PDB file of C-alpha atoms in Angstrom:
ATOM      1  CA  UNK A 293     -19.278   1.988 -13.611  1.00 68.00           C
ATOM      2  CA  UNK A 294     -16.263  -0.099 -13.631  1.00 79.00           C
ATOM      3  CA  UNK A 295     -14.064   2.272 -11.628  1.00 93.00           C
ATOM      4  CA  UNK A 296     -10.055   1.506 -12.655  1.00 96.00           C
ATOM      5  CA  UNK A 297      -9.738  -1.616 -14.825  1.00 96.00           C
ATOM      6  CA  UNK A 298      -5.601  -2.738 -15.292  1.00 96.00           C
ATOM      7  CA  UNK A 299      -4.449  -5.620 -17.742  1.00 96.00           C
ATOM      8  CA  UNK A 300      -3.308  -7.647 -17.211  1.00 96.00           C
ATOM      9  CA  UNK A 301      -3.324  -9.339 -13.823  1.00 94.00           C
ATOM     10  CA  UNK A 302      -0.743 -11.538 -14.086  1.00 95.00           C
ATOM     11  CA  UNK A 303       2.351 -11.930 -16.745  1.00 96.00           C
ATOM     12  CA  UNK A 304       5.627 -13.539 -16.324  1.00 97.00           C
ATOM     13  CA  UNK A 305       8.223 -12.570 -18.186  1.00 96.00           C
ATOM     14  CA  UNK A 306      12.060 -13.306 -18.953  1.00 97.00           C
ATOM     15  CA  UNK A 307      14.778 -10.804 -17.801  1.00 97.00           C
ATOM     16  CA  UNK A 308      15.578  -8.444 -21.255  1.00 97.00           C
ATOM     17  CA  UNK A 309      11.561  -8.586 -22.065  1.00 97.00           C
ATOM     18  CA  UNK A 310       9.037  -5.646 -22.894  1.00 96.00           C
ATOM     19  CA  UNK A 311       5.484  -4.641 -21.923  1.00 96.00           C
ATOM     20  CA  UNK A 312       2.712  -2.622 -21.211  1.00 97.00           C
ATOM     21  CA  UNK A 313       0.406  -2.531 -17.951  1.00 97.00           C
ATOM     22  CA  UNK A 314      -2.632  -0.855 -19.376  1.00 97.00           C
ATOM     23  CA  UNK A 315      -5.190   1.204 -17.213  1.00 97.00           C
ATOM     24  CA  UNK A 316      -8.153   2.890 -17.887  1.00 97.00           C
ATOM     25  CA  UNK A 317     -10.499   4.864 -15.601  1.00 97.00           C
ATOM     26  CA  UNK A 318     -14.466   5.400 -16.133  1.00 95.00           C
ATOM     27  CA  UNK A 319     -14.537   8.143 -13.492  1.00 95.00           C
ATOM     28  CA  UNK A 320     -13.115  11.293 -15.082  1.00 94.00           C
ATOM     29  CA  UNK A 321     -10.902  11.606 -12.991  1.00 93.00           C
ATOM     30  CA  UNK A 322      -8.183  14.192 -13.878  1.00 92.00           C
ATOM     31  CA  UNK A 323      -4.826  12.753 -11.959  1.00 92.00           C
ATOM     32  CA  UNK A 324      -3.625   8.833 -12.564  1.00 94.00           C
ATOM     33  CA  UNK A 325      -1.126   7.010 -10.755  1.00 94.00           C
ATOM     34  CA  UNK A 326       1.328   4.000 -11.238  1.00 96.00           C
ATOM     35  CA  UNK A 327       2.663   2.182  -8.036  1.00 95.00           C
ATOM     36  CA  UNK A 328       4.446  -0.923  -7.073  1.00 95.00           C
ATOM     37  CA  UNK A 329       3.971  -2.931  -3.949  1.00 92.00           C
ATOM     38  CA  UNK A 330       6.459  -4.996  -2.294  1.00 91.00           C
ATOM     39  CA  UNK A 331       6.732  -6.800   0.634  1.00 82.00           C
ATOM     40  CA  UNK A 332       7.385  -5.078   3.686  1.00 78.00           C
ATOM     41  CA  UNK A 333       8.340  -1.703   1.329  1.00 81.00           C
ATOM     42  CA  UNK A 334       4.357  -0.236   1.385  1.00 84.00           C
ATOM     43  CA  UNK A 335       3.513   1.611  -2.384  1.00 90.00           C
ATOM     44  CA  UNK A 336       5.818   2.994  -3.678  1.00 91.00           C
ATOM     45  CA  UNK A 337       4.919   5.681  -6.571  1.00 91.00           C
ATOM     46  CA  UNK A 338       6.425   5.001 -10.408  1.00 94.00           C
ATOM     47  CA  UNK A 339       4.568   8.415 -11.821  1.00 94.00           C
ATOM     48  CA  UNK A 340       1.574   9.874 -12.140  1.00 91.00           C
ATOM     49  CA  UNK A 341      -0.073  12.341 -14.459  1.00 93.00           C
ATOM     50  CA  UNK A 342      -2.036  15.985 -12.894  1.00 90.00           C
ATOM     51  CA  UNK A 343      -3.689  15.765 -16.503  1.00 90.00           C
ATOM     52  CA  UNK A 344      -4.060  14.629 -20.063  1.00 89.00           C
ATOM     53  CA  UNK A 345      -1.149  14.839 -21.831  1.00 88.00           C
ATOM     54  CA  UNK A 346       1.095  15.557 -18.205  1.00 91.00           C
ATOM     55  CA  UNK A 347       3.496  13.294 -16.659  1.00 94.00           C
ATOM     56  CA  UNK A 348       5.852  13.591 -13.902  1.00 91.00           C
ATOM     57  CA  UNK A 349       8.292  11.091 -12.174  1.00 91.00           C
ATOM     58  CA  UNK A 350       7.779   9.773  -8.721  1.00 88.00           C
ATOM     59  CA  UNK A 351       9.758   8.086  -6.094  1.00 87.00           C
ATOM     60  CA  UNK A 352      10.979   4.774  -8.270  1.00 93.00           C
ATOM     61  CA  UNK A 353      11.147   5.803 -11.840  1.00 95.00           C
ATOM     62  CA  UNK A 354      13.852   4.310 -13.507  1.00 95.00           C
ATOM     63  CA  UNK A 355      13.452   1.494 -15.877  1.00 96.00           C
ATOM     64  CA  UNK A 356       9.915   2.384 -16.460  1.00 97.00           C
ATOM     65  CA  UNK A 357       8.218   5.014 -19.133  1.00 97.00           C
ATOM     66  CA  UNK A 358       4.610   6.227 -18.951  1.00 97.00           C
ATOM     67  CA  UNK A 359       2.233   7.536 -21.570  1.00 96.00           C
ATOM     68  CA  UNK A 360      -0.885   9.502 -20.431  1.00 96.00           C
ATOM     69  CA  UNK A 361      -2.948   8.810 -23.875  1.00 85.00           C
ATOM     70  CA  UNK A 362      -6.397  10.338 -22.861  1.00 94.00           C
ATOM     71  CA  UNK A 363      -8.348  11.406 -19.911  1.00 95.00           C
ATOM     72  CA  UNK A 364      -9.045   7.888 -19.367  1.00 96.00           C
ATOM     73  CA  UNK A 365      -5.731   5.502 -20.010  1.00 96.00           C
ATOM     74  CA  UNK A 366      -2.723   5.849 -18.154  1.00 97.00           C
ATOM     75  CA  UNK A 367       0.288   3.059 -20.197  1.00 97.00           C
ATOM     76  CA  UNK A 368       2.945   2.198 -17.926  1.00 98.00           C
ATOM     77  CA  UNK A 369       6.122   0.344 -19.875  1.00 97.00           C
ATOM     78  CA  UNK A 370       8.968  -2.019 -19.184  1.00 96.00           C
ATOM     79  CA  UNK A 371      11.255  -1.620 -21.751  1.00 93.00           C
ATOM     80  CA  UNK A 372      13.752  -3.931 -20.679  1.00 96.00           C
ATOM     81  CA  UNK A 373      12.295  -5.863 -18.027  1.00 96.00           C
ATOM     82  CA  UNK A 374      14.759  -6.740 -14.867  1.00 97.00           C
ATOM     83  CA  UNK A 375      14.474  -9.158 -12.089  1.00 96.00           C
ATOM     84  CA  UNK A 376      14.098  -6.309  -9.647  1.00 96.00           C
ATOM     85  CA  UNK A 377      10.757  -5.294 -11.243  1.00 97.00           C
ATOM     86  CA  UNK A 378       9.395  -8.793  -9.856  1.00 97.00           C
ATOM     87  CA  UNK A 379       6.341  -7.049  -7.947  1.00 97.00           C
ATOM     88  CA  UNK A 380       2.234  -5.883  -7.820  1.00 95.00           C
ATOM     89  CA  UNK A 381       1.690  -2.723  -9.772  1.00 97.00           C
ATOM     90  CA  UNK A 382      -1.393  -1.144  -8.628  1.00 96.00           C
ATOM     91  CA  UNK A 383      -3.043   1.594 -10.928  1.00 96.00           C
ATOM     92  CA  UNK A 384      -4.969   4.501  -9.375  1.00 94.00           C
ATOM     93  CA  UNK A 385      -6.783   7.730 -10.216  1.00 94.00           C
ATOM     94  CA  UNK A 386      -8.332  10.500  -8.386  1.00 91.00           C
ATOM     95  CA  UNK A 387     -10.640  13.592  -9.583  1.00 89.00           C
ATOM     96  CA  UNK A 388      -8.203  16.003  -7.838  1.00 81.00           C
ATOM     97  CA  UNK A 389      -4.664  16.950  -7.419  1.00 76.00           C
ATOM     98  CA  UNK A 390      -1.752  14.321  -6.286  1.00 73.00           C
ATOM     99  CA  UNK A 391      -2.763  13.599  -2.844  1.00 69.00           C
ATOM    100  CA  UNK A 392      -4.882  16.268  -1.937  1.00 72.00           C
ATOM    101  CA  UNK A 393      -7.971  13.373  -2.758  1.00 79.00           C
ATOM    102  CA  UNK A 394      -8.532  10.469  -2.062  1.00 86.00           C
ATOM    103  CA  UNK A 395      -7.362   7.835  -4.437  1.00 90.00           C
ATOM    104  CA  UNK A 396      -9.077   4.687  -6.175  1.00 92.00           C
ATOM    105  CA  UNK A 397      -7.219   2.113  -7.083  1.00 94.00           C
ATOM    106  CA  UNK A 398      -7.181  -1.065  -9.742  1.00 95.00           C
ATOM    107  CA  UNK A 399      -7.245  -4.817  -9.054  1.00 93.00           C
ATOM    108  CA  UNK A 400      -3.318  -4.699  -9.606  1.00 94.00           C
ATOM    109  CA  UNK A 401      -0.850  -6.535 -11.816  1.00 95.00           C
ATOM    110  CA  UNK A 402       1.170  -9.342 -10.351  1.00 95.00           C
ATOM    111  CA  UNK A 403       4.313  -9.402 -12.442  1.00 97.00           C
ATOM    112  CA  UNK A 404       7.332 -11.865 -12.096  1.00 96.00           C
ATOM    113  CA  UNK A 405      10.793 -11.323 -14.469  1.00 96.00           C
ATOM    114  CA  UNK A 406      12.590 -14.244 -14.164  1.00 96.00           C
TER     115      UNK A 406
ATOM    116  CA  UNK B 150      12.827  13.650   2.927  1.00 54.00           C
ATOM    117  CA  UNK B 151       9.145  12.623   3.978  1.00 54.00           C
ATOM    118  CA  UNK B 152       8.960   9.031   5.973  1.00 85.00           C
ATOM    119  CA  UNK B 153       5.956   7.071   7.294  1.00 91.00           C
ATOM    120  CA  UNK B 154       6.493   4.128   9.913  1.00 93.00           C
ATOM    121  CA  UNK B 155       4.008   1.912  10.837  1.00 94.00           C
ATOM    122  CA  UNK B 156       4.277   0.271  14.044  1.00 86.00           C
ATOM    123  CA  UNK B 157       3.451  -3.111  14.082  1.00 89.00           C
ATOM    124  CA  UNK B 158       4.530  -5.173  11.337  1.00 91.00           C
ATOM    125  CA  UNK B 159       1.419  -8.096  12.066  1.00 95.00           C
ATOM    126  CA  UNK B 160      -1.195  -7.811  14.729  1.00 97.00           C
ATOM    127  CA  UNK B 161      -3.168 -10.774  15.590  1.00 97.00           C
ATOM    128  CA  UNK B 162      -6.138 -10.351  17.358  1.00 97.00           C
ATOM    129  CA  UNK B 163      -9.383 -11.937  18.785  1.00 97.00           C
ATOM    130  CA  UNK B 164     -12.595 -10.607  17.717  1.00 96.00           C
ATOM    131  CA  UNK B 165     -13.680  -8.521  19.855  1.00 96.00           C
ATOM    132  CA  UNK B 166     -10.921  -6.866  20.678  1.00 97.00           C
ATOM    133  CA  UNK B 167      -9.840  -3.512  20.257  1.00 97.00           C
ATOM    134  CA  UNK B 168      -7.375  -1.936  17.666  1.00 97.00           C
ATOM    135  CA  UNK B 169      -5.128   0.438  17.651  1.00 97.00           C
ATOM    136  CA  UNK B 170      -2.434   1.122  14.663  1.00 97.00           C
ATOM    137  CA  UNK B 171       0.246   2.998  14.595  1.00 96.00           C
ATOM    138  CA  UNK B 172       1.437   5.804  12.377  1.00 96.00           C
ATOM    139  CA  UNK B 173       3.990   8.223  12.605  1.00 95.00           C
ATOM    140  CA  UNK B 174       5.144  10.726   9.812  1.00 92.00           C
ATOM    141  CA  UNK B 175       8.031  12.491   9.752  1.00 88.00           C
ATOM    142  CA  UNK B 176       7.492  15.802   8.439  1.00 78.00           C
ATOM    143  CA  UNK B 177       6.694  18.819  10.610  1.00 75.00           C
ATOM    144  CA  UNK B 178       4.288  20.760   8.185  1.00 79.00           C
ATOM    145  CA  UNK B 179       1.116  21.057   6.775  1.00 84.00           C
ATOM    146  CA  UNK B 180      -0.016  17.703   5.584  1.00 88.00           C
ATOM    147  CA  UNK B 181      -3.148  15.667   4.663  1.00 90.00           C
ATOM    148  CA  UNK B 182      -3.073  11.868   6.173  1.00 93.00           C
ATOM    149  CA  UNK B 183      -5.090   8.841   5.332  1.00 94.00           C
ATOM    150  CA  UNK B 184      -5.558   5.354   5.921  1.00 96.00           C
ATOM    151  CA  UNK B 185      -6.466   2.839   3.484  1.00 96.00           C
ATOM    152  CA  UNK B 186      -7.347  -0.931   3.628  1.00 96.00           C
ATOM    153  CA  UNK B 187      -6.227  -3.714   1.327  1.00 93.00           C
ATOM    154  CA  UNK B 188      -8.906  -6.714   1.789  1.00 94.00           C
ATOM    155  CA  UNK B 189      -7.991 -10.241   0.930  1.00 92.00           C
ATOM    156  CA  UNK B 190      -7.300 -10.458  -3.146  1.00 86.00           C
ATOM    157  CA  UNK B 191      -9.422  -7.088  -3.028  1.00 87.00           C
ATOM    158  CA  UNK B 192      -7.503  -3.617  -3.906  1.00 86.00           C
ATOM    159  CA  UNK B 193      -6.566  -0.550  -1.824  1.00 91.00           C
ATOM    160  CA  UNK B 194      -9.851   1.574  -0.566  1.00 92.00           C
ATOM    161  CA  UNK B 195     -10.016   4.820   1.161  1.00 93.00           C
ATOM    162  CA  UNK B 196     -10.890   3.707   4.840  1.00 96.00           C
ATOM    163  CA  UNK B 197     -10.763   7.484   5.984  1.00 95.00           C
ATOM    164  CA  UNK B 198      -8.889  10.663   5.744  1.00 94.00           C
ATOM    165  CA  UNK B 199      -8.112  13.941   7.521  1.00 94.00           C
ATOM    166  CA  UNK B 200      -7.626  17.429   5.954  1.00 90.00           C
ATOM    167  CA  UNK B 201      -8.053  19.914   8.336  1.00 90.00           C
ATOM    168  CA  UNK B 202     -10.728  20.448  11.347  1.00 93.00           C
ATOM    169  CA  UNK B 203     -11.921  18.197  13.882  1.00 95.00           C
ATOM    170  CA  UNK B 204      -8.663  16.101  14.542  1.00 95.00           C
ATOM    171  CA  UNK B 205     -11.201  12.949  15.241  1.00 97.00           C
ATOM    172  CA  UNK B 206     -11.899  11.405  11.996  1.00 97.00           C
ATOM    173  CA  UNK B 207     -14.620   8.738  11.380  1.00 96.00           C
ATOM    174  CA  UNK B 208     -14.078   6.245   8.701  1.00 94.00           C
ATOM    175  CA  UNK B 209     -16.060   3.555   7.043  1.00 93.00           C
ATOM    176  CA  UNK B 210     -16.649  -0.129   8.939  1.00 94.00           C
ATOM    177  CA  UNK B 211     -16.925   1.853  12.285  1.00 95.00           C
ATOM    178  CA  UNK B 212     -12.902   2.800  12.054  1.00 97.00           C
ATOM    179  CA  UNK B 213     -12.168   6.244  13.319  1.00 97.00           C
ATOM    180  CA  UNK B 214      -8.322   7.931  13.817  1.00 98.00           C
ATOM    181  CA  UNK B 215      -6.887  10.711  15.686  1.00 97.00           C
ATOM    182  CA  UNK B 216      -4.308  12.991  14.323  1.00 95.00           C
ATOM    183  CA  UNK B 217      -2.208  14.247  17.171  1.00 95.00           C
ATOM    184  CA  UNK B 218      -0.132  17.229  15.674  1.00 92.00           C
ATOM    185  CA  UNK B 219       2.323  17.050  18.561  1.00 93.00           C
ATOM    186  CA  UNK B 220       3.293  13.518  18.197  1.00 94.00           C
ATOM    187  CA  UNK B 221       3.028  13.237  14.089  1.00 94.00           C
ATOM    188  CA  UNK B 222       0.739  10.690  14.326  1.00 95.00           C
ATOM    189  CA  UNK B 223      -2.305   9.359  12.973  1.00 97.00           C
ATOM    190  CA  UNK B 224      -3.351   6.222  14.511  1.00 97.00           C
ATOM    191  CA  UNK B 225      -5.998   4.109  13.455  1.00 98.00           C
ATOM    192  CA  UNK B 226      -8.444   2.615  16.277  1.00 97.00           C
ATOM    193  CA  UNK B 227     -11.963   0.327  16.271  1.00 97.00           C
ATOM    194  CA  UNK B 228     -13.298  -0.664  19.451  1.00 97.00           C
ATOM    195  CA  UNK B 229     -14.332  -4.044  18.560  1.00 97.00           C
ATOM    196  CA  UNK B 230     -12.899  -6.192  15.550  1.00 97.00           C
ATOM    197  CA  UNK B 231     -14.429  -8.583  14.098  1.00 97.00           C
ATOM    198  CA  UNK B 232     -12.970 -11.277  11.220  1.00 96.00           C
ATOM    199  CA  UNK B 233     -14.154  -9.537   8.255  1.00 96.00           C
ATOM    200  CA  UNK B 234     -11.290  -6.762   9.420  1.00 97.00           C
ATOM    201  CA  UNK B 235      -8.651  -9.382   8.578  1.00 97.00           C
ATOM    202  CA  UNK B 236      -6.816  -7.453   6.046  1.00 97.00           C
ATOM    203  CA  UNK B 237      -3.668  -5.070   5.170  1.00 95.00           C
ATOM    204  CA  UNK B 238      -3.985  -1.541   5.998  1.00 97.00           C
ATOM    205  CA  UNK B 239      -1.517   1.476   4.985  1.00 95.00           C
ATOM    206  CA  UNK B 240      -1.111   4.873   6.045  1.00 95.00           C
ATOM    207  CA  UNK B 241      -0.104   7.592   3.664  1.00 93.00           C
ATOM    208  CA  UNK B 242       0.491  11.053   4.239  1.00 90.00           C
ATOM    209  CA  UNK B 243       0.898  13.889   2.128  1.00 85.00           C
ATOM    210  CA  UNK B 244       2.589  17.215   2.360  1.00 75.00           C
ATOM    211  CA  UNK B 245       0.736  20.424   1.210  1.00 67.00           C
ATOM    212  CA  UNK B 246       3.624  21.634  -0.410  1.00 63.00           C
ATOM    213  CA  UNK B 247       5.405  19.590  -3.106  1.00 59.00           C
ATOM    214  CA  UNK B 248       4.705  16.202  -4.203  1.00 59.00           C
ATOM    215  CA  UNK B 249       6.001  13.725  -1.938  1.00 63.00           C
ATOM    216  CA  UNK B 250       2.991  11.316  -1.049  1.00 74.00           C
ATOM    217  CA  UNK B 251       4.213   8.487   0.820  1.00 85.00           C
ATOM    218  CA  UNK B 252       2.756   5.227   1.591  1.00 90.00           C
ATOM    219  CA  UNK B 253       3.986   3.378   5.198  1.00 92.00           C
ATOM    220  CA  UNK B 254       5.089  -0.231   4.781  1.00 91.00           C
ATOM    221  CA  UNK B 255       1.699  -1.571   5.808  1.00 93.00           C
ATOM    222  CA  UNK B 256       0.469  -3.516   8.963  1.00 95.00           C
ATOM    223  CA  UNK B 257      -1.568  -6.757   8.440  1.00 95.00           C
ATOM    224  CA  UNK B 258      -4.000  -7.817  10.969  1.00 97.00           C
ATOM    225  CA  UNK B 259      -5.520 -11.201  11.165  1.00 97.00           C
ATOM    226  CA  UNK B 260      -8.901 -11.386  13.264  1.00 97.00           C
ATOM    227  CA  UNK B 261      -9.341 -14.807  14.748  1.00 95.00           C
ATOM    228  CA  UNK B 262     -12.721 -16.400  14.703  1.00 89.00           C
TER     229      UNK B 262
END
């Protein structure tokens, strides 16, 4: 039981740049959960997804695009990646709704665009 | 909209000590509250939570918190601290209506030996 996996854990990239965090769960869990940390700012929430083939937006959405593809993978994407998406993006899932469980969370994804 | 402050930006203590961290939310309703703990190169764990009842909530690692309705607060307490505490922990609180769940900015707390 591997819990929440996330690939990579580190990438650099150069401003203008795409990619994919990937994220996969083991738990089957319903909800998932994109964040980033950064310093001083606690997690802040990118979206999440209640459910299979669900996504909403959460507190920092923009320049970012999700895709739930199963129960168990939750994509996040940089489309155009942008200095001021330097940070740790932590993955998470939980077997309830948003909030009302407690959440378990990946090893994270230290990104840097330069 | 929904706001979570954490005290203390770094605490340094002794072990041995006690702890006490601070969290304050700023929404008046309904909410569910938690505190989780961010270990050295480790990712965020549940150290406890509080839903309803007994406003006294024990945690894992001998942590315990007290939600005081009156004051919006949740603050995190352990009697004695020892090093393997070091760490980074966050509140987060959660309204029972809508979907704001918020994270605070974090307090870290070094343990000296």
């Amino acid at each position: 039981n591997a819990g929440v996996t996330q690939t990579p854990k580190f990438q650099v990239l150069k401003t203008g740049q795409s990619m994919t965090l990937q994220c996969a769960q083991d738990m089957n869990h319903n909800s998932m959960y994109w964040y980033r940390q950064d310093p001083g700012m606690g997690l802040r929430l990118i979206y999440y997804s209640a459910s299979e083939g669900t996504t909403d937006k959460g507190e920092v959405p923009n320049g970012y695009n999700v895709s739930r593809l199963n129960k168990r993978e939750f994509s996040l994407r940089l489309e155009s990646a942008a200095p001021s998406q330097t940070s740790v993006y932590f993955c998470a899932s939980s077997p309830g709704p948003y909030g009302a469980d407690t959440q378990y969370f990946g090893p994270g994804t230290r990104l840097t665009v330069l | 909209a929904q706001s979570v402050s954490q005290h203390n930006h770094h605490v340094i203590l002794s072990e041995a000590a006690s702890l006490e961290l601070g969290c304050n939310y700023s929404y008046g309703g309904t909410v569910n509250l938690f505190w989780y703990v961010q270990y050295p190169g480790q990712h965020l764990q549940l150290l406890l939570k509080y839903f309803s009842g007994d406003p006294l909530v024990k945690g894992i690692k001998g942590f315990e918190a007290e939600f005081i309705k009156s004051k919006f607060s949740f603050n995190l307490r352990k009697p004695s601290v020892q090093w393997s505490d070091t760490a980074e922990y966050f509140c987060a609180v959660k309204r029972n209506y809508g979907q704001n769940f918020v994270f605070g900015p974090g307090t870290r707390l070094s343990v000296l030996p």
